[in-house]
Amino acid sequence: MPSIVIVGTQWGDEGKGRITDLLAKKVDYVVRFQGGDNAGHTVLLKDKEFKLHLIPSGIFYPHVCCVIGNGVVVNPEVLISEIENLEKQGYSTDNLKISCNAHLVMPYHRILDKAGENRLGKSKIGTTHKGIGPVYSDKAARIGIRTQDILDLKIFRKKLEVNLKLKNAIMEKIYGLKPLDLEEVFEKYKGFAEKIGKYIEDTSFLINQALDKNKKVLFEGAQGTLLDIDHGSYPFVTSSSTVAGGTYSGAGIGPGRLDEVLGIVKAYTTRVGSGPFPTEDEGKTGNYLREKGHEYGTTTGRPRRCGWLDMVILKYSAMINQLDSIALTKLDVLTGLEKLKICTGYKYGDKLFENHPNHQTVLHKCRPVYEEMDGWKENIKDIKNFQNLPENAKKYIKNIENILKIPVSMVSVGPERNQIIIREEDLRKSAFNYNSTIII
Ligand code: GDP
Ligand code: IMO
Ligand code: MG
């Protein structure tokens, strides 16, 4: 101990990578515990932008051990290219560890993800086509292939053979696609094993021993609470447990091991892919937020759907994750808007929902109820102290705190490391004990 988990509170892309990188300076371990290369976490270092899909966002600090936990699904090809890219740019990956129990994304997973989406047509989920749904399905069906399997090629070959029989039949007979060749896939993965074999171990021991030794461990969530397989807007979700509770099974730690839950909240709302989005604005405001906030997918480049901040969603997220505090990101994007809106409820028929509705139809069809606030015009990108923010920006933040009853302990006013306001008065009680010295 101490440990902290960073979770997305909306539909992903809240700035988890940026905040993880910020805190990583003070930690010993950064651990991913779910998701795969559907995630796209951006870290901006001086003028260089890094987009991480599998490697934890602590990789830019040589003292940090970066762990890909058992709950993650690993596409070795993507991982190797990420490792090579970082090494080329001077960032060592010697401190990287991969769980022996993490499942492998196989070529058929990607093919079936895309084929399944095409088959759904207009009802598609809008996945990233990274094979995430199919690989987690195989894990649950107990026919998945794990990283440890490529360390014993005899076992790997057997499992691949069994899988290809089934997957090739589905690809050919249902989707009319070309089957995959066993030898080709085998040789490819044999090559991957040679490159990533050295990183593979039982990371649950590593993490638990680190916590026993009082090392600081940061668990880096991917996606967001509303994309969670259980608590999100199903079926328009991803296939893993994206919430704080997912840390326990996804990293192999017990429930007493987490000291703190930090929720990342974007100052407005975005979503990529299909599914309900009550505060979506398809007009002027949505376009403004997309262009000013550069809201284009990190993984797929798709334009993100944009809209106002939704407190109904955030109240739900605060409860599901038991948030201790909030890092509010991209506040600078709201600068220049004359009026700001915060959604405080949903109107459906003659009913008002102030809390997350128990039926998805309400999310699809409701009308958001807004509270209007005045905006600000001053540039806030270089502000380092909460008191120096424009009054209306402070009001916006305090309103969020009042509704959620959770402190906003950090305010991000730009994508760079030093564009952050740390409210130390809210952090004194933090077991994690991070403070303004994290600023570079
Ligand atoms: P993640 O998936 O949660 O890590 O978020 P992404 O990296 O997909 O998307 C967040 C985007 O916003 C990235 O391009 C970041 O560089 C950028 N970003 C993060 N924080 C801020 C901020 O406070 N202000 C601005 N303008 N951009 C930010
Ligand atoms: P980070 O970690 C935003 C979305 C997809 C789709 C749904 C299912 O960068 O916040 P999947 O490929 O997982 O089966 O797609 O989930 N999605 C994300 N949206 N940020 C992400 O990750 C996402 N990962 C998946 O767009 O709607
Ligand atoms: Mg992202």
Short mmCIF file of C-alpha atoms and ligand atoms in Angstrom, two decimals:
data_model
loop_
_atom_site.label_atom_id
_atom_site.label_comp_id
_atom_site.label_asym_id
_atom_site.label_seq_id
_atom_site.Cartn_x
_atom_site.Cartn_y
_atom_site.Cartn_z
CA MET A 1 0.00 0.00 0.00
CA PRO A 2 -0.89 2.70 -0.79
CA SER A 3 -2.74 2.12 -3.99
CA ILE A 4 -5.03 4.09 -6.23
CA VAL A 5 -7.24 3.20 -9.16
CA ILE A 6 -8.01 5.61 -11.97
CA VAL A 7 -11.35 5.00 -13.66
CA GLY A 8 -13.21 6.61 -16.52
CA THR A 9 -16.60 7.86 -15.30
CA GLN A 10 -18.29 8.46 -18.64
CA TRP A 11 -17.98 6.71 -22.03
CA GLY A 12 -14.17 6.63 -22.19
CA ASP A 13 -11.54 9.12 -23.40
CA GLU A 14 -11.82 11.23 -20.26
CA GLY A 15 -8.05 11.74 -20.08
CA LYS A 16 -7.06 8.66 -18.04
CA GLY A 17 -3.69 8.37 -19.79
CA ARG A 18 -2.87 12.02 -19.16
CA ILE A 19 -3.66 11.79 -15.43
CA THR A 20 -1.91 8.41 -15.06
CA ASP A 21 1.23 9.89 -16.59
CA LEU A 22 0.98 12.82 -14.21
CA LEU A 23 0.77 10.64 -11.10
CA ALA A 24 3.26 8.07 -12.39
CA LYS A 25 6.17 10.24 -11.36
CA LYS A 26 5.40 9.35 -7.74
CA VAL A 27 4.54 5.66 -8.08
CA ASP A 28 6.43 2.40 -8.35
CA TYR A 29 3.95 0.38 -10.43
CA VAL A 30 1.33 1.21 -13.05
CA VAL A 31 -1.02 -1.68 -13.78
CA ARG A 32 -3.61 -2.13 -16.55
CA PHE A 33 -6.29 -4.58 -15.39
CA GLN A 34 -8.86 -4.85 -18.21
CA GLY A 35 -9.55 -4.05 -21.83
CA GLY A 36 -7.13 -4.41 -24.69
CA ASP A 37 -5.93 -2.33 -27.60
CA ASN A 38 -9.41 -0.88 -27.96
CA ALA A 39 -8.06 1.62 -25.42
CA GLY A 40 -6.19 4.66 -26.68
CA HIS A 41 -4.51 6.66 -23.94
CA THR A 42 -2.76 9.85 -24.97
CA VAL A 43 0.26 11.30 -23.22
CA LEU A 44 1.72 14.56 -24.44
CA LEU A 45 5.42 15.07 -23.63
CA LYS A 46 6.74 18.39 -24.76
CA ASP A 47 5.49 18.44 -28.35
CA LYS A 48 5.42 14.70 -28.81
CA GLU A 49 2.12 12.86 -28.61
CA PHE A 50 2.13 9.19 -27.58
CA LYS A 51 -0.93 7.02 -28.08
CA LEU A 52 -0.77 3.95 -25.85
CA HIS A 53 -3.10 1.04 -26.44
CA LEU A 54 -1.72 -1.74 -24.25
CA ILE A 55 1.32 -0.47 -22.41
CA PRO A 56 0.44 1.33 -19.17
CA SER A 57 0.88 5.12 -19.22
CA GLY A 58 3.67 4.96 -16.61
CA ILE A 59 6.16 3.83 -19.24
CA PHE A 60 7.74 7.28 -19.63
CA TYR A 61 9.35 7.01 -16.19
CA PRO A 62 12.25 4.55 -16.05
CA HIS A 63 11.66 3.83 -12.34
CA VAL A 64 8.09 2.63 -12.92
CA CYS A 65 7.31 -1.06 -13.39
CA CYS A 66 4.49 -1.31 -15.95
CA VAL A 67 2.22 -4.33 -15.65
CA ILE A 68 -0.30 -5.75 -18.10
CA GLY A 69 -2.54 -7.67 -15.71
CA ASN A 70 -4.47 -10.91 -16.14
CA GLY A 71 -7.73 -9.11 -16.95
CA VAL A 72 -6.25 -7.49 -20.06
CA VAL A 73 -6.56 -9.08 -23.51
CA VAL A 74 -3.33 -8.82 -25.45
CA ASN A 75 -2.82 -8.57 -29.17
CA PRO A 76 0.89 -9.44 -29.36
CA GLU A 77 1.35 -7.77 -32.73
CA VAL A 78 0.09 -4.44 -31.38
CA LEU A 79 2.10 -4.85 -28.19
CA ILE A 80 5.33 -5.53 -30.08
CA SER A 81 4.87 -2.53 -32.33
CA GLU A 82 4.18 -0.38 -29.26
CA ILE A 83 7.33 -1.70 -27.55
CA GLU A 84 9.44 -1.10 -30.66
CA ASN A 85 8.08 2.40 -31.13
CA LEU A 86 8.81 3.39 -27.54
CA GLU A 87 12.32 1.89 -27.64
CA LYS A 88 13.01 3.74 -30.88
CA GLN A 89 12.11 7.00 -29.17
CA GLY A 90 14.38 6.31 -26.23
CA TYR A 91 11.90 4.93 -23.68
CA SER A 92 12.98 1.64 -22.15
CA THR A 93 10.49 -1.20 -21.82
CA ASP A 94 12.77 -3.32 -19.63
CA ASN A 95 10.38 -2.79 -16.73
CA LEU A 96 7.38 -4.19 -18.54
CA LYS A 97 5.60 -7.31 -17.20
CA ILE A 98 2.76 -9.27 -18.78
CA SER A 99 0.50 -11.63 -16.86
CA CYS A 100 0.77 -15.30 -17.81
CA ASN A 101 -3.02 -15.46 -17.47
CA ALA A 102 -3.87 -12.63 -19.85
CA HIS A 103 -5.76 -13.87 -22.91
CA LEU A 104 -4.38 -13.43 -26.41
CA VAL A 105 -6.23 -11.69 -29.20
CA MET A 106 -5.98 -14.06 -32.17
CA PRO A 107 -6.43 -13.12 -35.85
CA TYR A 108 -9.88 -14.74 -35.93
CA HIS A 109 -11.08 -12.52 -33.08
CA ARG A 110 -10.54 -9.41 -35.14
CA ILE A 111 -12.11 -10.95 -38.23
CA LEU A 112 -15.17 -12.12 -36.29
CA ASP A 113 -15.54 -8.77 -34.51
CA LYS A 114 -15.76 -6.98 -37.85
CA ALA A 115 -17.96 -9.65 -39.46
CA GLY A 116 -20.32 -9.64 -36.48
CA GLU A 117 -20.67 -5.88 -36.65
CA ASN A 118 -21.38 -5.96 -40.40
CA ARG A 119 -24.00 -8.60 -39.76
CA LEU A 120 -25.74 -6.39 -37.19
CA GLY A 121 -26.01 -3.61 -39.78
CA LYS A 122 -27.85 -0.63 -38.36
CA SER A 123 -27.92 -2.18 -34.88
CA LYS A 124 -24.14 -2.47 -34.71
CA ILE A 125 -22.31 -1.62 -31.47
CA GLY A 126 -19.71 0.46 -33.27
CA THR A 127 -16.79 -1.51 -31.83
CA THR A 128 -13.17 -0.69 -32.46
CA HIS A 129 -12.84 -3.92 -34.54
CA LYS A 130 -9.94 -4.99 -32.30
CA GLY A 131 -11.47 -8.39 -31.52
CA ILE A 132 -12.35 -7.46 -27.94
CA GLY A 133 -15.84 -9.00 -27.77
CA PRO A 134 -14.78 -12.31 -29.38
CA VAL A 135 -11.67 -12.72 -27.20
CA TYR A 136 -13.58 -12.14 -23.94
CA SER A 137 -16.32 -14.49 -25.22
CA ASP A 138 -13.73 -17.23 -25.72
CA LYS A 139 -12.30 -16.54 -22.26
CA ALA A 140 -15.75 -17.05 -20.72
CA ALA A 141 -16.37 -20.11 -22.92
CA ARG A 142 -13.06 -21.51 -21.65
CA ILE A 143 -11.59 -22.00 -25.09
CA GLY A 144 -9.31 -18.95 -25.00
CA ILE A 145 -5.56 -18.99 -25.49
CA ARG A 146 -3.42 -17.29 -22.84
CA THR A 147 0.00 -15.67 -23.00
CA GLN A 148 1.49 -18.61 -21.08
CA ASP A 149 0.39 -20.93 -23.90
CA ILE A 150 2.87 -19.44 -26.33
CA LEU A 151 5.65 -20.37 -23.93
CA ASP A 152 4.88 -24.05 -24.67
CA LEU A 153 4.44 -24.31 -28.40
CA LYS A 154 3.08 -27.89 -28.26
CA ILE A 155 0.17 -26.76 -26.12
CA PHE A 156 -0.26 -23.60 -28.17
CA ARG A 157 -0.49 -25.59 -31.39
CA LYS A 158 -3.10 -27.93 -29.94
CA LYS A 159 -5.27 -25.08 -28.70
CA LEU A 160 -4.90 -23.24 -31.98
CA GLU A 161 -5.91 -26.34 -33.92
CA VAL A 162 -9.07 -26.84 -31.85
CA ASN A 163 -9.97 -23.16 -32.14
CA LEU A 164 -9.31 -22.87 -35.85
CA LYS A 165 -11.59 -25.82 -36.60
CA LEU A 166 -14.49 -23.97 -35.02
CA LYS A 167 -13.58 -20.44 -36.10
CA ASN A 168 -12.83 -21.41 -39.69
CA ALA A 169 -16.20 -23.15 -39.91
CA ILE A 170 -17.93 -20.01 -38.64
CA MET A 171 -15.93 -17.74 -40.93
CA GLU A 172 -16.60 -19.88 -44.01
CA LYS A 173 -20.12 -21.12 -43.43
CA ILE A 174 -21.73 -18.17 -41.71
CA TYR A 175 -19.81 -15.24 -43.05
CA GLY A 176 -18.50 -16.62 -46.35
CA LEU A 177 -14.96 -15.60 -45.45
CA LYS A 178 -11.62 -17.23 -46.21
CA PRO A 179 -10.43 -19.68 -43.53
CA LEU A 180 -7.15 -19.08 -41.70
CA ASP A 181 -4.16 -21.32 -42.26
CA LEU A 182 -2.94 -23.16 -39.15
CA GLU A 183 0.76 -23.11 -40.11
CA GLU A 184 0.68 -19.42 -40.94
CA VAL A 185 -0.92 -18.39 -37.65
CA PHE A 186 1.31 -20.80 -35.70
CA GLU A 187 4.52 -19.40 -37.21
CA LYS A 188 3.39 -15.83 -36.64
CA TYR A 189 2.66 -16.42 -32.95
CA LYS A 190 5.88 -18.42 -32.54
CA GLY A 191 7.68 -15.29 -33.68
CA PHE A 192 5.69 -13.17 -31.19
CA ALA A 193 6.62 -15.59 -28.38
CA GLU A 194 10.30 -15.00 -29.08
CA LYS A 195 9.79 -11.27 -28.67
CA ILE A 196 7.47 -11.07 -25.65
CA GLY A 197 8.25 -14.31 -23.79
CA LYS A 198 10.70 -12.55 -21.48
CA TYR A 199 8.01 -10.23 -20.11
CA ILE A 200 5.55 -12.98 -19.13
CA GLU A 201 5.13 -13.96 -15.47
CA ASP A 202 2.47 -14.33 -12.76
CA THR A 203 1.96 -10.64 -12.12
CA SER A 204 -0.47 -11.21 -9.23
CA PHE A 205 2.53 -12.21 -7.07
CA LEU A 206 4.44 -9.17 -8.25
CA ILE A 207 1.62 -6.76 -7.41
CA ASN A 208 0.76 -8.30 -4.04
CA GLN A 209 4.42 -8.40 -2.99
CA ALA A 210 4.82 -4.78 -4.03
CA LEU A 211 1.82 -3.79 -1.90
CA ASP A 212 3.20 -5.82 1.03
CA LYS A 213 6.40 -3.78 0.74
CA ASN A 214 4.45 -0.51 0.83
CA LYS A 215 5.22 0.29 -2.79
CA LYS A 216 2.92 2.74 -4.54
CA VAL A 217 0.73 1.05 -7.10
CA LEU A 218 -1.52 2.85 -9.57
CA PHE A 219 -4.15 0.82 -11.41
CA GLU A 220 -4.97 2.42 -14.76
CA GLY A 221 -8.51 1.75 -15.94
CA ALA A 222 -9.45 1.74 -19.60
CA GLN A 223 -12.76 2.68 -21.25
CA GLY A 224 -15.37 4.14 -18.87
CA THR A 225 -18.12 3.22 -16.42
CA LEU A 226 -20.91 3.54 -18.99
CA LEU A 227 -19.02 1.08 -21.22
CA ASP A 228 -18.84 -1.52 -18.44
CA ILE A 229 -20.18 -4.95 -19.37
CA ASP A 230 -22.49 -5.00 -16.31
CA HIS A 231 -23.19 -1.37 -15.50
CA GLY A 232 -22.92 0.32 -18.88
CA SER A 233 -25.52 0.95 -21.56
CA TYR A 234 -25.65 -2.72 -22.62
CA PRO A 235 -25.32 -3.96 -25.34
CA PHE A 236 -23.51 -0.78 -26.44
CA VAL A 237 -20.60 -1.49 -24.14
CA THR A 238 -17.22 -3.15 -24.19
CA SER A 239 -16.71 -6.69 -22.88
CA SER A 240 -14.78 -6.12 -19.65
CA SER A 241 -15.33 -4.75 -16.14
CA THR A 242 -14.21 -1.18 -16.53
CA VAL A 243 -15.27 -0.08 -13.04
CA ALA A 244 -13.13 0.12 -9.90
CA GLY A 245 -14.36 -3.33 -8.80
CA GLY A 246 -12.76 -4.80 -11.93
CA THR A 247 -9.35 -4.09 -10.42
CA TYR A 248 -9.65 -6.96 -7.95
CA SER A 249 -10.15 -9.76 -10.43
CA GLY A 250 -8.28 -8.05 -13.27
CA ALA A 251 -5.07 -7.66 -11.28
CA GLY A 252 -5.40 -10.46 -8.74
CA ILE A 253 -5.69 -8.44 -5.52
CA GLY A 254 -8.12 -8.66 -2.61
CA PRO A 255 -10.80 -6.08 -1.78
CA GLY A 256 -8.78 -4.53 1.06
CA ARG A 257 -5.94 -3.63 -1.25
CA LEU A 258 -7.36 -0.48 -2.83
CA ASP A 259 -6.94 2.74 -0.88
CA GLU A 260 -8.35 5.24 -3.26
CA VAL A 261 -10.57 5.60 -6.30
CA LEU A 262 -9.93 8.59 -8.55
CA GLY A 263 -12.64 9.22 -11.15
CA ILE A 264 -11.67 11.00 -14.34
CA VAL A 265 -14.46 13.32 -15.49
CA LYS A 266 -14.30 15.21 -18.75
CA ALA A 267 -15.84 18.69 -18.32
CA TYR A 268 -18.42 17.73 -20.99
CA THR A 269 -19.45 14.35 -22.42
CA THR A 270 -18.27 12.36 -25.42
CA ARG A 271 -18.97 8.93 -26.81
CA VAL A 272 -17.61 6.91 -29.76
CA GLY A 273 -19.69 4.16 -31.28
CA SER A 274 -23.42 3.54 -31.03
CA GLY A 275 -25.76 3.64 -28.05
CA PRO A 276 -27.81 6.06 -25.99
CA PHE A 277 -26.35 9.46 -25.15
CA PRO A 278 -28.98 11.73 -23.59
CA THR A 279 -27.00 14.98 -23.72
CA GLU A 280 -25.64 14.50 -27.23
CA ASP A 281 -25.67 17.73 -29.24
CA GLU A 282 -25.64 17.19 -32.97
CA GLY A 283 -25.66 20.90 -33.69
CA LYS A 284 -23.44 23.90 -33.08
CA THR A 285 -22.34 23.08 -29.52
CA GLY A 286 -21.45 19.49 -30.39
CA ASN A 287 -19.33 20.66 -33.32
CA TYR A 288 -17.68 23.32 -31.21
CA LEU A 289 -16.70 20.78 -28.53
CA ARG A 290 -15.46 18.28 -31.14
CA GLU A 291 -13.25 20.79 -32.93
CA LYS A 292 -11.97 22.67 -29.88
CA GLY A 293 -11.45 19.48 -27.87
CA HIS A 294 -9.99 17.52 -30.84
CA GLU A 295 -12.58 14.87 -30.16
CA TYR A 296 -11.54 12.24 -32.66
CA GLY A 297 -10.95 8.63 -31.55
CA THR A 298 -7.39 7.83 -30.43
CA THR A 299 -7.72 4.23 -31.61
CA THR A 300 -9.96 4.51 -34.68
CA GLY A 301 -9.88 8.19 -35.65
CA ARG A 302 -13.69 8.28 -35.66
CA PRO A 303 -15.30 11.63 -34.75
CA ARG A 304 -16.57 11.46 -31.17
CA ARG A 305 -20.18 12.32 -30.44
CA CYS A 306 -20.22 15.33 -28.08
CA GLY A 307 -22.58 16.97 -25.62
CA TRP A 308 -23.01 18.68 -22.25
CA LEU A 309 -21.94 17.28 -18.89
CA ASP A 310 -24.42 14.70 -17.61
CA MET A 311 -24.74 14.59 -13.82
CA VAL A 312 -27.19 11.68 -13.88
CA ILE A 313 -24.48 9.53 -15.43
CA LEU A 314 -21.88 10.91 -13.05
CA LYS A 315 -23.96 10.28 -9.91
CA TYR A 316 -24.32 6.68 -11.03
CA SER A 317 -20.60 6.41 -11.76
CA ALA A 318 -19.73 7.91 -8.38
CA MET A 319 -21.84 5.24 -6.70
CA ILE A 320 -20.70 2.22 -8.74
CA ASN A 321 -17.02 3.13 -8.34
CA GLN A 322 -17.28 4.60 -4.83
CA LEU A 323 -15.25 7.58 -6.01
CA ASP A 324 -13.07 9.32 -3.44
CA SER A 325 -12.20 12.26 -5.62
CA ILE A 326 -12.37 13.57 -9.15
CA ALA A 327 -9.88 14.80 -11.71
CA LEU A 328 -11.81 17.15 -13.98
CA THR A 329 -10.23 17.30 -17.44
CA LYS A 330 -10.50 19.53 -20.50
CA LEU A 331 -12.02 22.46 -18.64
CA ASP A 332 -10.11 24.73 -21.07
CA VAL A 333 -12.28 23.44 -23.93
CA LEU A 334 -15.31 25.19 -22.39
CA THR A 335 -13.56 28.58 -22.44
CA GLY A 336 -15.34 31.02 -24.74
CA LEU A 337 -18.82 29.50 -24.50
CA GLU A 338 -21.24 32.16 -23.31
CA LYS A 339 -23.60 29.74 -21.56
CA LEU A 340 -22.85 26.28 -20.18
CA LYS A 341 -25.37 23.57 -19.47
CA ILE A 342 -25.29 20.77 -16.91
CA CYS A 343 -27.84 17.97 -17.18
CA THR A 344 -29.44 17.33 -13.79
CA GLY A 345 -32.23 14.94 -14.78
CA TYR A 346 -34.06 13.16 -17.59
CA LYS A 347 -37.66 13.79 -18.55
CA TYR A 348 -39.46 10.76 -19.98
CA GLY A 349 -43.20 11.06 -20.49
CA ASP A 350 -44.37 12.96 -17.42
CA LYS A 351 -41.71 11.39 -15.21
CA LEU A 352 -38.51 13.05 -14.04
CA PHE A 353 -35.48 10.82 -13.46
CA GLU A 354 -32.82 12.37 -11.26
CA ASN A 355 -31.02 9.06 -10.99
CA HIS A 356 -29.90 6.57 -13.60
CA PRO A 357 -33.08 4.95 -14.95
CA ASN A 358 -33.64 1.22 -14.57
CA HIS A 359 -34.76 0.82 -18.16
CA GLN A 360 -32.60 1.52 -21.15
CA THR A 361 -35.56 2.89 -23.13
CA VAL A 362 -35.51 5.96 -20.87
CA LEU A 363 -31.85 6.59 -21.76
CA HIS A 364 -32.66 6.28 -25.46
CA LYS A 365 -35.76 8.45 -25.48
CA CYS A 366 -35.56 10.91 -22.59
CA ARG A 367 -35.20 14.67 -22.82
CA PRO A 368 -32.36 16.04 -20.68
CA VAL A 369 -33.22 18.66 -18.07
CA TYR A 370 -30.55 21.35 -17.97
CA GLU A 371 -29.33 23.87 -15.49
CA GLU A 372 -27.79 26.82 -17.29
CA MET A 373 -24.67 28.58 -16.06
CA ASP A 374 -22.63 31.54 -17.30
CA GLY A 375 -19.36 30.74 -19.06
CA TRP A 376 -16.00 32.53 -19.02
CA LYS A 377 -13.79 34.06 -21.68
CA GLU A 378 -10.36 34.20 -20.02
CA ASN A 379 -7.64 31.80 -21.15
CA ILE A 380 -7.16 29.32 -18.29
CA LYS A 381 -4.46 27.11 -19.81
CA ASP A 382 -1.63 28.49 -17.69
CA ILE A 383 -3.45 28.77 -14.38
CA LYS A 384 -1.86 26.70 -11.60
CA ASN A 385 -4.03 27.67 -8.67
CA PHE A 386 -7.76 27.12 -8.17
CA GLN A 387 -8.25 30.60 -6.70
CA ASN A 388 -6.97 32.17 -9.93
CA LEU A 389 -9.62 30.55 -12.12
CA PRO A 390 -12.39 32.84 -13.43
CA GLU A 391 -15.32 33.01 -10.98
CA ASN A 392 -17.67 31.22 -13.37
CA ALA A 393 -15.19 28.36 -13.84
CA LYS A 394 -14.99 27.99 -10.06
CA LYS A 395 -18.79 27.99 -9.90
CA TYR A 396 -18.94 25.26 -12.55
CA ILE A 397 -16.54 23.09 -10.54
CA LYS A 398 -18.27 23.77 -7.23
CA ASN A 399 -21.61 22.87 -8.77
CA ILE A 400 -20.20 19.48 -9.78
CA GLU A 401 -18.85 18.96 -6.26
CA ASN A 402 -22.17 19.95 -4.68
CA ILE A 403 -24.19 17.58 -6.81
CA LEU A 404 -21.81 14.63 -6.41
CA LYS A 405 -20.64 15.38 -2.85
CA ILE A 406 -17.15 14.44 -3.99
CA PRO A 407 -14.16 16.80 -4.14
CA VAL A 408 -12.61 17.79 -7.45
CA SER A 409 -9.01 17.33 -6.41
CA MET A 410 -7.42 18.11 -9.76
CA VAL A 411 -8.42 20.28 -12.69
CA SER A 412 -6.72 19.72 -16.01
CA VAL A 413 -6.55 22.84 -18.17
CA GLY A 414 -4.52 21.46 -21.07
CA PRO A 415 -3.00 18.21 -22.33
CA GLU A 416 0.54 18.94 -21.17
CA ARG A 417 2.01 17.65 -17.93
CA ASN A 418 2.16 21.03 -16.23
CA GLN A 419 -1.31 22.19 -17.29
CA ILE A 420 -2.88 21.02 -14.06
CA ILE A 421 -4.34 22.55 -10.94
CA ILE A 422 -3.84 20.40 -7.85
CA ARG A 423 -6.10 21.26 -4.92
CA GLU A 424 -3.93 20.12 -2.08
CA GLU A 425 -6.52 21.04 0.53
CA ASP A 426 -8.61 18.15 -0.79
CA LEU A 427 -5.71 15.76 -0.85
CA ARG A 428 -4.44 16.05 2.70
CA LYS A 429 -6.56 13.09 3.74
CA SER A 430 -5.43 11.04 0.76
CA ALA A 431 -3.68 7.84 1.80
CA PHE A 432 -1.97 8.04 -1.52
CA ASN A 433 -0.41 11.35 -0.55
CA TYR A 434 0.18 12.84 -3.95
CA ASN A 435 0.74 16.58 -4.05
CA SER A 436 1.88 19.48 -6.18
CA THR A 437 5.43 18.10 -6.36
CA ILE A 438 4.15 15.74 -9.02
CA ILE A 439 4.13 18.68 -11.40
CA ILE A 440 7.06 18.71 -13.79
P1 GDP B 1 -8.11 8.38 -22.30
O1 GDP B 1 -8.51 7.29 -23.23
O2 GDP B 1 -9.05 8.52 -21.14
O3 GDP B 1 -6.69 8.28 -21.85
O4 GDP B 1 -8.24 9.75 -23.13
P2 GDP B 1 -7.73 10.00 -24.65
O5 GDP B 1 -6.26 10.09 -24.63
O6 GDP B 1 -8.36 9.03 -25.58
O7 GDP B 1 -8.43 11.39 -24.96
C1 GDP B 1 -8.14 12.53 -24.22
C2 GDP B 1 -7.59 13.62 -25.17
O8 GDP B 1 -7.66 14.87 -24.53
C3 GDP B 1 -6.14 13.42 -25.51
O9 GDP B 1 -5.92 13.90 -26.82
C4 GDP B 1 -5.40 14.30 -24.51
O10 GDP B 1 -4.13 14.76 -24.95
C5 GDP B 1 -6.36 15.44 -24.37
N1 GDP B 1 -6.41 16.08 -23.04
C6 GDP B 1 -6.30 15.50 -21.81
N2 GDP B 1 -6.50 16.42 -20.84
C7 GDP B 1 -6.73 17.60 -21.47
C8 GDP B 1 -7.05 18.93 -21.00
O11 GDP B 1 -7.16 19.19 -19.81
N3 GDP B 1 -7.25 19.87 -21.96
C9 GDP B 1 -7.15 19.60 -23.30
N4 GDP B 1 -7.36 20.58 -24.15
N5 GDP B 1 -6.86 18.38 -23.76
C10 GDP B 1 -6.67 17.38 -22.86
P1 IMO B 2 -10.25 4.43 -23.68
O1 IMO B 2 -9.52 3.54 -22.70
C1 IMO B 2 -13.90 5.22 -25.90
C2 IMO B 2 -16.19 1.76 -27.27
C3 IMO B 2 -16.30 1.52 -28.77
C4 IMO B 2 -17.68 0.88 -28.84
C5 IMO B 2 -17.72 0.03 -27.57
C6 IMO B 2 -17.34 -1.43 -27.80
O2 IMO B 2 -9.36 5.10 -24.66
O3 IMO B 2 -11.17 5.36 -22.96
P2 IMO B 2 -15.05 -2.67 -28.26
O4 IMO B 2 -14.06 -2.51 -29.39
O5 IMO B 2 -14.48 -2.45 -26.91
O6 IMO B 2 -15.81 -3.97 -28.36
O7 IMO B 2 -16.14 -1.51 -28.53
O8 IMO B 2 -16.79 0.61 -26.68
N1 IMO B 2 -14.81 1.86 -26.75
C7 IMO B 2 -14.24 3.01 -26.35
N2 IMO B 2 -14.71 4.28 -26.40
N3 IMO B 2 -12.71 4.97 -25.34
C8 IMO B 2 -12.24 3.71 -25.25
O9 IMO B 2 -11.12 3.41 -24.57
C9 IMO B 2 -13.00 2.66 -25.80
N4 IMO B 2 -12.83 1.31 -25.93
C10 IMO B 2 -13.96 0.85 -26.48
O10 IMO B 2 -16.22 2.71 -29.49
O11 IMO B 2 -18.66 1.87 -28.71
MG MG B 3 -8.95 7.02 -25.26
#
